[in-house]
Amino acid sequence: MVREEEGLHDGRACVALAVALDGHPGIAAIYDSGTTREGLPFYAMELVRGLPLGEHLQRRKGDHGQAVAEVRHWLTLFKKICEAVAYAHQRGVIHRDLKPSNLFVMREPATTATGEPGVPDVKVIDFGLARLVDTEGRGTLLTDVGR
């Protein structure tokens, strides 16, 4: 949900955001956007079933039987997060609120080509504070004044 006091106020911004972020598997899809009867912008996004990154970390804390596998797990998760954020940045979207609670680790892990358990997918959510910038270097396109 776009927060009125801090986020993008213009309905055009929600549409631009949805179009810019469309198509990356590591970013929760935005299905609709608009303005409420009270004039507040909103967007409806994909239902993401998983755990916030911090909770996923806590659940795996004691699982150090294979240290190399554990390091590989975390580095692969980090790589997936970086790929999703880079995708947004390449399209002029700056999240501005990246934190563990906005990074969801999916419950069903992917499997590797050899059939071994893989690393779960990650979804970046909540672009309510996002800033849209011109990728041609002309500055901010849509955001709150002074933010």
Coordinates of N, CA, C and O in Angstrom, one line a residue:
M1 N 0.8 -1.2 0.0 CA 0.0 0.0 0.0 C 0.9 1.2 0.0 O 1.9 1.3 0.7
V2 N 0.5 2.2 -0.8 CA 1.3 3.4 -0.8 C 0.9 4.3 0.4 O -0.3 4.5 0.7
R3 N 1.9 4.7 1.1 CA 1.6 5.5 2.3 C 1.5 7.0 1.9 O 2.4 7.5 1.4
E4 N 0.4 7.6 2.3 CA 0.1 9.0 1.9 C 1.2 9.9 2.4 O 1.6 10.8 1.6
E5 N 1.6 9.8 3.6 CA 2.6 10.7 4.1 C 4.0 10.6 3.6 O 4.8 11.5 3.7
E6 N 4.3 9.5 3.0 CA 5.7 9.3 2.6 C 5.9 8.8 1.1 O 6.9 9.0 0.6
G7 N 4.8 8.2 0.5 CA 5.0 7.6 -0.7 C 4.6 8.4 -1.9 O 4.5 9.6 -1.9
L8 N 4.5 7.7 -3.0 CA 4.1 8.3 -4.3 C 2.6 8.7 -4.2 O 1.8 7.8 -3.9
H9 N 2.2 9.9 -4.4 CA 0.9 10.4 -4.3 C 0.1 10.3 -5.6 O -1.1 10.4 -5.6
D10 N 0.8 10.3 -6.7 CA 0.1 10.4 -8.0 C -0.2 9.0 -8.5 O 0.6 8.1 -8.5
G11 N -1.5 8.8 -9.0 CA -1.9 7.5 -9.5 C -1.0 7.1 -10.7 O -0.8 6.0 -11.0
R12 N -0.5 8.1 -11.5 CA 0.4 7.9 -12.6 C 1.6 7.1 -12.1 O 2.2 6.3 -12.8
A13 N 2.1 7.5 -10.9 CA 3.3 6.8 -10.4 C 3.1 5.4 -10.2 O 3.9 4.5 -10.4
C14 N 1.9 5.0 -9.7 CA 1.6 3.6 -9.4 C 1.6 2.8 -10.7 O 2.1 1.7 -10.8
V15 N 1.0 3.4 -11.8 CA 1.0 2.7 -13.1 C 2.4 2.6 -13.6 O 2.8 1.6 -14.1
A16 N 3.2 3.7 -13.5 CA 4.5 3.7 -14.0 C 5.4 2.6 -13.3 O 6.2 1.9 -13.9
L17 N 5.1 2.5 -12.0 CA 5.8 1.5 -11.2 C 5.5 0.1 -11.6 O 6.4 -0.7 -11.8
A18 N 4.2 -0.1 -11.8 CA 3.8 -1.5 -12.2 C 4.4 -1.9 -13.6 O 4.8 -3.0 -13.8
V19 N 4.4 -0.9 -14.5 CA 4.9 -1.2 -15.8 C 6.4 -1.4 -15.8 O 7.0 -2.4 -16.4
A20 N 7.1 -0.6 -15.0 CA 8.6 -0.7 -14.9 C 9.0 -2.0 -14.3 O 10.0 -2.6 -14.7
L21 N 8.3 -2.5 -13.3 CA 8.7 -3.7 -12.6 C 8.1 -5.0 -13.1 O 8.4 -6.1 -12.7
D22 N 7.3 -4.9 -14.1 CA 6.6 -6.1 -14.7 C 7.6 -7.1 -15.3 O 8.6 -6.7 -16.0
G23 N 7.5 -8.3 -14.9 CA 8.2 -9.4 -15.6 C 9.4 -10.0 -14.8 O 10.0 -10.9 -15.3
H24 N 9.8 -9.5 -13.7 CA 10.9 -10.1 -13.0 C 10.4 -11.1 -11.9 O 9.6 -10.7 -11.1
P25 N 10.9 -12.3 -11.9 CA 10.4 -13.3 -11.0 C 10.8 -13.0 -9.5 O 10.2 -13.5 -8.6
G26 N 11.7 -12.1 -9.3 CA 12.1 -11.7 -7.9 C 11.5 -10.5 -7.4 O 11.8 -10.0 -6.3
I27 N 10.5 -10.0 -8.1 CA 9.7 -8.8 -7.7 C 8.3 -9.2 -7.7 O 7.7 -9.7 -8.7
A28 N 7.6 -8.9 -6.6 CA 6.1 -9.2 -6.5 C 5.4 -8.4 -7.6 O 5.6 -7.2 -7.7
A29 N 4.6 -9.1 -8.4 CA 3.8 -8.4 -9.4 C 2.8 -7.4 -8.9 O 2.2 -7.7 -7.8
I30 N 2.6 -6.3 -9.6 CA 1.6 -5.4 -9.3 C 0.5 -5.5 -10.3 O 0.7 -5.4 -11.5
Y31 N -0.7 -5.9 -9.8 CA -1.8 -6.2 -10.7 C -2.7 -5.1 -11.1 O -3.3 -5.0 -12.1
D32 N -2.8 -4.2 -10.1 CA -3.8 -3.1 -10.4 C -3.3 -1.9 -9.5 O -2.6 -2.0 -8.5
S33 N -3.8 -0.7 -9.9 CA -3.5 0.5 -9.2 C -4.6 1.5 -9.4 O -5.3 1.4 -10.4
G34 N -4.7 2.4 -8.6 CA -5.8 3.4 -8.8 C -5.8 4.4 -7.6 O -4.9 4.5 -6.8
T35 N -7.0 5.0 -7.4 CA -7.2 5.9 -6.3 C -8.5 5.5 -5.6 O -9.5 5.2 -6.3
T36 N -8.5 5.6 -4.3 CA -9.7 5.3 -3.5 C -10.7 6.4 -3.6 O -10.3 7.5 -4.2
R37 N -11.9 6.2 -3.1 CA -12.9 7.3 -3.1 C -12.4 8.5 -2.4 O -12.8 9.6 -2.6
E38 N -11.5 8.3 -1.4 CA -11.0 9.4 -0.6 C -9.8 10.0 -1.3 O -9.2 11.0 -0.7
G39 N -9.4 9.6 -2.5 CA -8.4 10.2 -3.2 C -7.0 9.6 -2.9 O -6.0 10.2 -3.4
L40 N -6.9 8.6 -2.2 CA -5.6 8.0 -1.8 C -5.2 7.0 -2.9 O -6.0 6.1 -3.3
P41 N -3.9 7.0 -3.3 CA -3.5 6.0 -4.3 C -3.3 4.7 -3.7 O -3.0 4.6 -2.5
F42 N -3.5 3.6 -4.5 CA -3.2 2.2 -4.0 C -2.7 1.4 -5.1 O -2.8 1.8 -6.3
Y43 N -2.1 0.3 -4.7 CA -1.8 -0.8 -5.7 C -2.1 -2.1 -5.1 O -1.9 -2.3 -3.9
A44 N -2.5 -3.1 -5.9 CA -2.8 -4.4 -5.5 C -1.6 -5.3 -6.1 O -1.4 -5.3 -7.3
M45 N -1.0 -6.0 -5.2 CA 0.2 -6.8 -5.6 C -0.1 -8.3 -5.4 O -1.0 -8.7 -4.7
E46 N 0.8 -9.1 -6.0 CA 0.8 -10.5 -5.9 C 0.8 -10.9 -4.4 O 1.5 -10.4 -3.6
L47 N 0.1 -12.0 -4.1 CA 0.1 -12.6 -2.8 C 1.4 -13.4 -2.7 O 1.6 -14.3 -3.5
V48 N 2.3 -13.0 -1.8 CA 3.6 -13.7 -1.7 C 3.5 -14.6 -0.5 O 3.3 -14.1 0.7
R49 N 3.7 -15.9 -0.7 CA 3.7 -16.9 0.4 C 5.1 -17.3 0.7 O 5.8 -17.8 -0.1
G50 N 5.5 -16.9 1.9 CA 6.9 -17.2 2.3 C 7.2 -16.6 3.6 O 6.3 -16.2 4.4
L51 N 8.4 -16.4 3.9 CA 8.9 -15.8 5.2 C 9.7 -14.6 4.9 O 10.5 -14.6 4.0
P52 N 9.6 -13.6 5.8 CA 10.5 -12.4 5.7 C 11.9 -13.0 5.9 O 12.2 -13.9 6.6
L53 N 12.9 -12.3 5.2 CA 14.3 -12.8 5.3 C 14.8 -13.0 6.7 O 15.5 -14.0 7.0
G54 N 14.5 -12.1 7.6 CA 14.9 -12.2 9.0 C 14.4 -13.4 9.7 O 15.2 -14.1 10.4
E55 N 13.2 -13.8 9.4 CA 12.6 -15.0 10.0 C 13.2 -16.2 9.4 O 13.5 -17.2 10.1
H56 N 13.5 -16.2 8.1 CA 14.1 -17.3 7.4 C 15.5 -17.5 8.0 O 15.9 -18.6 8.3
L57 N 16.2 -16.4 8.3 CA 17.5 -16.5 8.9 C 17.5 -17.1 10.3 O 18.3 -18.0 10.6
Q58 N 16.5 -16.7 11.1 CA 16.3 -17.3 12.4 C 16.1 -18.8 12.4 O 16.6 -19.5 13.2
R59 N 15.2 -19.2 11.5 CA 14.9 -20.6 11.4 C 16.1 -21.5 10.9 O 16.2 -22.6 11.3
R60 N 17.0 -20.9 10.2 CA 18.2 -21.7 9.7 C 19.4 -21.5 10.6 O 20.4 -22.1 10.4
K61 N 19.3 -20.7 11.6 CA 20.4 -20.4 12.5 C 21.1 -21.6 13.0 O 22.4 -21.7 13.0
G62 N 20.4 -22.6 13.5 CA 21.1 -23.8 14.1 C 21.5 -24.8 13.0 O 22.0 -25.9 13.4
D63 N 21.2 -24.6 11.8 CA 21.4 -25.6 10.7 C 22.8 -25.4 10.1 O 22.9 -24.9 9.0
H64 N 23.9 -25.8 10.8 CA 25.2 -25.6 10.3 C 25.9 -26.9 10.1 O 27.2 -27.0 10.2
G65 N 25.2 -28.0 9.8 CA 25.8 -29.3 9.6 C 26.8 -29.3 8.4 O 27.8 -29.9 8.5
Q66 N 26.5 -28.5 7.4 CA 27.4 -28.4 6.2 C 27.6 -26.9 6.0 O 26.9 -26.2 5.4
A67 N 28.7 -26.5 6.6 CA 29.1 -25.0 6.5 C 29.2 -24.5 5.1 O 28.7 -23.4 4.8
V68 N 29.8 -25.3 4.2 CA 29.9 -24.8 2.8 C 28.5 -24.7 2.2 O 28.3 -23.7 1.5
A69 N 27.7 -25.6 2.4 CA 26.3 -25.6 1.8 C 25.5 -24.4 2.4 O 24.8 -23.7 1.7
E70 N 25.7 -24.1 3.6 CA 25.0 -23.0 4.3 C 25.5 -21.6 3.7 O 24.7 -20.8 3.4
V71 N 26.8 -21.5 3.5 CA 27.3 -20.3 2.9 C 26.8 -20.1 1.5 O 26.4 -19.1 1.1
R72 N 26.8 -21.2 0.7 CA 26.3 -21.2 -0.6 C 24.8 -20.8 -0.6 O 24.4 -20.0 -1.5
H73 N 24.0 -21.3 0.3 CA 22.6 -20.9 0.4 C 22.5 -19.4 0.6 O 21.7 -18.8 -0.1
W74 N 23.2 -18.8 1.5 CA 23.1 -17.4 1.8 C 23.6 -16.6 0.7 O 23.0 -15.5 0.3
L75 N 24.7 -17.0 0.0 CA 25.2 -16.2 -1.1 C 24.2 -16.3 -2.3 O 24.1 -15.3 -3.0
T76 N 23.6 -17.4 -2.5 CA 22.6 -17.5 -3.6 C 21.4 -16.7 -3.3 O 20.9 -16.0 -4.2
L77 N 20.9 -16.7 -2.1 CA 19.8 -15.8 -1.7 C 20.2 -14.3 -2.0 O 19.4 -13.6 -2.6
F78 N 21.4 -13.9 -1.5 CA 21.8 -12.6 -1.7 C 21.9 -12.2 -3.2 O 21.5 -11.1 -3.6
K79 N 22.4 -13.1 -4.0 CA 22.5 -12.9 -5.4 C 21.1 -12.7 -6.0 O 20.9 -11.8 -6.9
K80 N 20.1 -13.5 -5.6 CA 18.8 -13.3 -6.1 C 18.2 -11.9 -5.8 O 17.5 -11.3 -6.6
I81 N 18.4 -11.5 -4.5 CA 18.0 -10.2 -4.1 C 18.6 -9.1 -4.9 O 18.0 -8.2 -5.4
C82 N 19.9 -9.2 -5.1 CA 20.7 -8.2 -5.9 C 20.2 -8.1 -7.4 O 20.0 -7.1 -7.9
E83 N 19.9 -9.3 -7.9 CA 19.3 -9.3 -9.3 C 18.0 -8.6 -9.4 O 17.8 -7.8 -10.4
A84 N 17.1 -8.8 -8.5 CA 15.8 -8.2 -8.5 C 16.0 -6.6 -8.3 O 15.3 -5.9 -9.0
V85 N 16.8 -6.2 -7.4 CA 17.0 -4.8 -7.1 C 17.7 -4.2 -8.3 O 17.3 -3.1 -8.8
A86 N 18.6 -4.8 -9.0 CA 19.3 -4.3 -10.1 C 18.3 -4.1 -11.3 O 18.3 -3.1 -12.0
Y87 N 17.4 -5.1 -11.4 CA 16.3 -5.0 -12.5 C 15.5 -3.7 -12.3 O 15.2 -3.0 -13.2
A88 N 15.1 -3.5 -11.0 CA 14.3 -2.3 -10.7 C 15.2 -1.0 -11.0 O 14.6 -0.1 -11.6
H89 N 16.4 -1.0 -10.6 CA 17.3 0.2 -10.8 C 17.5 0.4 -12.3 O 17.4 1.6 -12.7
Q90 N 17.6 -0.6 -13.1 CA 17.8 -0.5 -14.6 C 16.6 0.2 -15.2 O 16.6 0.8 -16.3
R91 N 15.4 0.0 -14.5 CA 14.2 0.6 -15.1 C 13.8 1.9 -14.3 O 12.6 2.3 -14.5
G92 N 14.7 2.4 -13.6 CA 14.5 3.7 -13.0 C 13.7 3.7 -11.7 O 13.1 4.7 -11.3
V93 N 13.6 2.5 -11.0 CA 12.8 2.4 -9.8 C 13.8 2.2 -8.6 O 14.6 1.2 -8.6
I94 N 13.8 3.1 -7.7 CA 14.6 3.0 -6.5 C 13.7 2.7 -5.3 O 12.7 3.4 -5.0
H95 N 13.8 1.5 -4.7 CA 12.9 1.0 -3.7 C 12.8 1.9 -2.5 O 11.7 2.2 -2.0
R96 N 13.9 2.3 -1.9 CA 14.0 3.2 -0.7 C 13.6 2.7 0.6 O 13.5 3.4 1.6
D97 N 13.2 1.4 0.6 CA 12.8 0.8 1.9 C 13.2 -0.7 2.0 O 12.5 -1.5 2.5
L98 N 14.4 -1.0 1.4 CA 14.8 -2.4 1.5 C 15.2 -2.7 2.9 O 16.0 -2.0 3.5
K99 N 14.6 -3.8 3.4 CA 14.9 -4.3 4.8 C 14.4 -5.7 4.8 O 13.7 -6.2 3.9
P100 N 14.8 -6.5 5.8 CA 14.4 -7.9 5.8 C 12.9 -8.2 5.7 O 12.5 -9.2 5.0
S101 N 12.1 -7.3 6.3 CA 10.7 -7.6 6.2 C 10.1 -7.3 4.8 O 8.9 -7.6 4.5
N102 N 10.8 -6.7 3.9 CA 10.4 -6.4 2.5 C 11.0 -7.4 1.5 O 10.9 -7.2 0.3
L103 N 11.7 -8.4 2.1 CA 12.4 -9.4 1.3 C 11.8 -10.7 1.7 O 12.1 -11.2 2.8
F104 N 11.0 -11.4 0.9 CA 10.4 -12.6 1.3 C 11.1 -13.8 0.6 O 11.3 -13.8 -0.6
V105 N 11.4 -14.8 1.5 CA 11.9 -16.1 1.0 C 10.8 -17.0 0.8 O 10.0 -17.3 1.7
M106 N 10.6 -17.5 -0.4 CA 9.5 -18.4 -0.7 C 9.7 -19.8 0.0 O 10.8 -20.2 0.3
R107 N 8.5 -20.4 0.3 CA 8.6 -21.6 1.1 C 9.0 -22.8 0.3 O 9.6 -23.7 0.8
E108 N 8.7 -22.9 -1.0 CA 9.1 -24.0 -1.8 C 10.4 -23.7 -2.5 O 10.5 -22.9 -3.3
P109 N 11.5 -24.4 -2.1 CA 12.8 -24.2 -2.7 C 12.8 -24.7 -4.1 O 12.1 -25.7 -4.4
A110 N 13.5 -24.1 -5.0 CA 13.8 -24.6 -6.3 C 14.6 -25.8 -6.2 O 15.4 -26.0 -5.3
T111 N 14.6 -26.6 -7.2 CA 15.5 -27.8 -7.3 C 16.5 -27.5 -8.3 O 16.3 -26.8 -9.3
T112 N 17.7 -28.1 -8.1 CA 18.8 -27.9 -9.0 C 18.6 -28.9 -10.2 O 17.8 -29.8 -10.2
A113 N 19.4 -28.8 -11.2 CA 19.4 -29.6 -12.4 C 19.6 -31.1 -12.0 O 19.2 -32.0 -12.7
T114 N 20.4 -31.3 -10.9 CA 20.7 -32.7 -10.5 C 19.6 -33.2 -9.5 O 19.7 -34.3 -9.0
G115 N 18.6 -32.4 -9.3 CA 17.5 -32.9 -8.4 C 17.8 -32.6 -6.9 O 16.9 -33.0 -6.1
E116 N 18.9 -32.0 -6.6 CA 19.2 -31.7 -5.2 C 18.3 -30.5 -4.7 O 17.9 -29.7 -5.5
P117 N 18.1 -30.4 -3.4 CA 17.4 -29.3 -2.9 C 18.1 -28.0 -3.3 O 19.3 -27.9 -3.1
G118 N 17.4 -27.0 -3.8 CA 18.0 -25.8 -4.2 C 17.7 -24.7 -3.1 O 17.3 -24.9 -2.1
V119 N 18.1 -23.5 -3.5 CA 17.8 -22.3 -2.7 C 16.5 -21.8 -3.1 O 16.1 -21.6 -4.3
P120 N 15.6 -21.4 -2.1 CA 14.3 -20.9 -2.4 C 14.4 -19.5 -3.2 O 15.4 -18.8 -3.1
D121 N 13.4 -19.2 -3.9 CA 13.3 -18.0 -4.6 C 13.0 -16.9 -3.6 O 12.6 -17.1 -2.5
V122 N 13.3 -15.6 -4.0 CA 13.1 -14.5 -3.1 C 12.2 -13.5 -3.9 O 12.3 -13.4 -5.1
K123 N 11.4 -12.8 -3.2 CA 10.5 -11.7 -3.8 C 10.8 -10.4 -3.0 O 10.7 -10.4 -1.8
V124 N 11.0 -9.4 -3.7 CA 11.1 -8.0 -3.2 C 9.7 -7.5 -3.2 O 9.0 -7.5 -4.2
I125 N 9.2 -7.0 -2.1 CA 7.8 -6.5 -2.0 C 7.8 -5.0 -1.5 O 8.9 -4.5 -1.1
D126 N 6.7 -4.4 -1.5 CA 6.4 -3.1 -0.9 C 7.2 -2.0 -1.5 O 8.2 -1.5 -0.9
F127 N 6.8 -1.6 -2.7 CA 7.4 -0.4 -3.4 C 6.7 0.9 -3.1 O 6.8 1.8 -3.8
G128 N 6.0 0.9 -1.9 CA 5.2 2.1 -1.6 C 6.0 3.4 -1.4 O 5.5 4.5 -1.5
L129 N 7.3 3.3 -1.1 CA 8.2 4.5 -0.9 C 9.1 4.7 -2.1 O 10.0 5.5 -2.1
A130 N 8.9 3.9 -3.2 CA 9.8 3.9 -4.3 C 9.8 5.3 -4.9 O 8.9 6.1 -4.9
R131 N 11.0 5.6 -5.5 CA 11.2 6.8 -6.3 C 11.4 6.3 -7.8 O 12.2 5.4 -8.0
L132 N 10.8 7.0 -8.7 CA 11.0 6.8 -10.1 C 11.9 7.8 -10.6 O 11.7 9.0 -10.5
V133 N 13.0 7.4 -11.2 CA 14.0 8.3 -11.7 C 14.2 8.1 -13.2 O 13.9 7.0 -13.7
D134 N 14.6 9.1 -13.9 CA 14.8 9.1 -15.3 C 16.1 8.3 -15.6 O 17.2 8.7 -15.1
T135 N 16.1 7.2 -16.3 CA 17.3 6.4 -16.6 C 18.2 7.1 -17.6 O 19.3 6.7 -17.8
E136 N 17.7 8.2 -18.2 CA 18.5 9.0 -19.1 C 19.3 10.0 -18.3 O 20.0 10.8 -18.9
G137 N 19.2 10.1 -17.0 CA 20.0 11.0 -16.2 C 19.4 12.4 -16.0 O 20.1 13.3 -15.6
R138 N 18.1 12.5 -16.2 CA 17.5 13.9 -16.1 C 16.9 14.1 -14.7 O 16.2 15.1 -14.5
G139 N 17.0 13.1 -13.8 CA 16.5 13.3 -12.5 C 15.3 12.5 -12.1 O 14.9 11.6 -12.8
T140 N 14.6 12.9 -11.0 CA 13.5 12.2 -10.5 C 12.2 12.5 -11.4 O 12.0 13.7 -11.8
L141 N 11.5 11.5 -11.7 CA 10.2 11.7 -12.5 C 9.0 11.9 -11.6 O 8.3 12.9 -11.8
L142 N 8.8 11.0 -10.7 CA 7.6 11.1 -9.9 C 7.9 10.7 -8.4 O 8.4 9.6 -8.2
T143 N 7.7 11.6 -7.5 CA 7.9 11.3 -6.1 C 7.3 12.4 -5.3 O 6.9 13.4 -5.9
D144 N 7.4 12.4 -4.0 CA 7.0 13.5 -3.1 C 8.1 14.6 -3.3 O 9.2 14.3 -3.5
V145 N 7.6 15.8 -3.1 CA 8.5 16.9 -3.1 C 9.5 16.8 -2.0 O 9.1 16.6 -0.8
G146 N 10.8 17.0 -2.3 CA 11.8 17.0 -1.2 C 12.1 15.6 -0.6 O 12.8 15.5 0.3
R147 N 11.7 14.5 -1.3 CA 12.0 13.2 -0.7 C 12.8 12.4 -1.8 O 12.5 12.3 -2.9

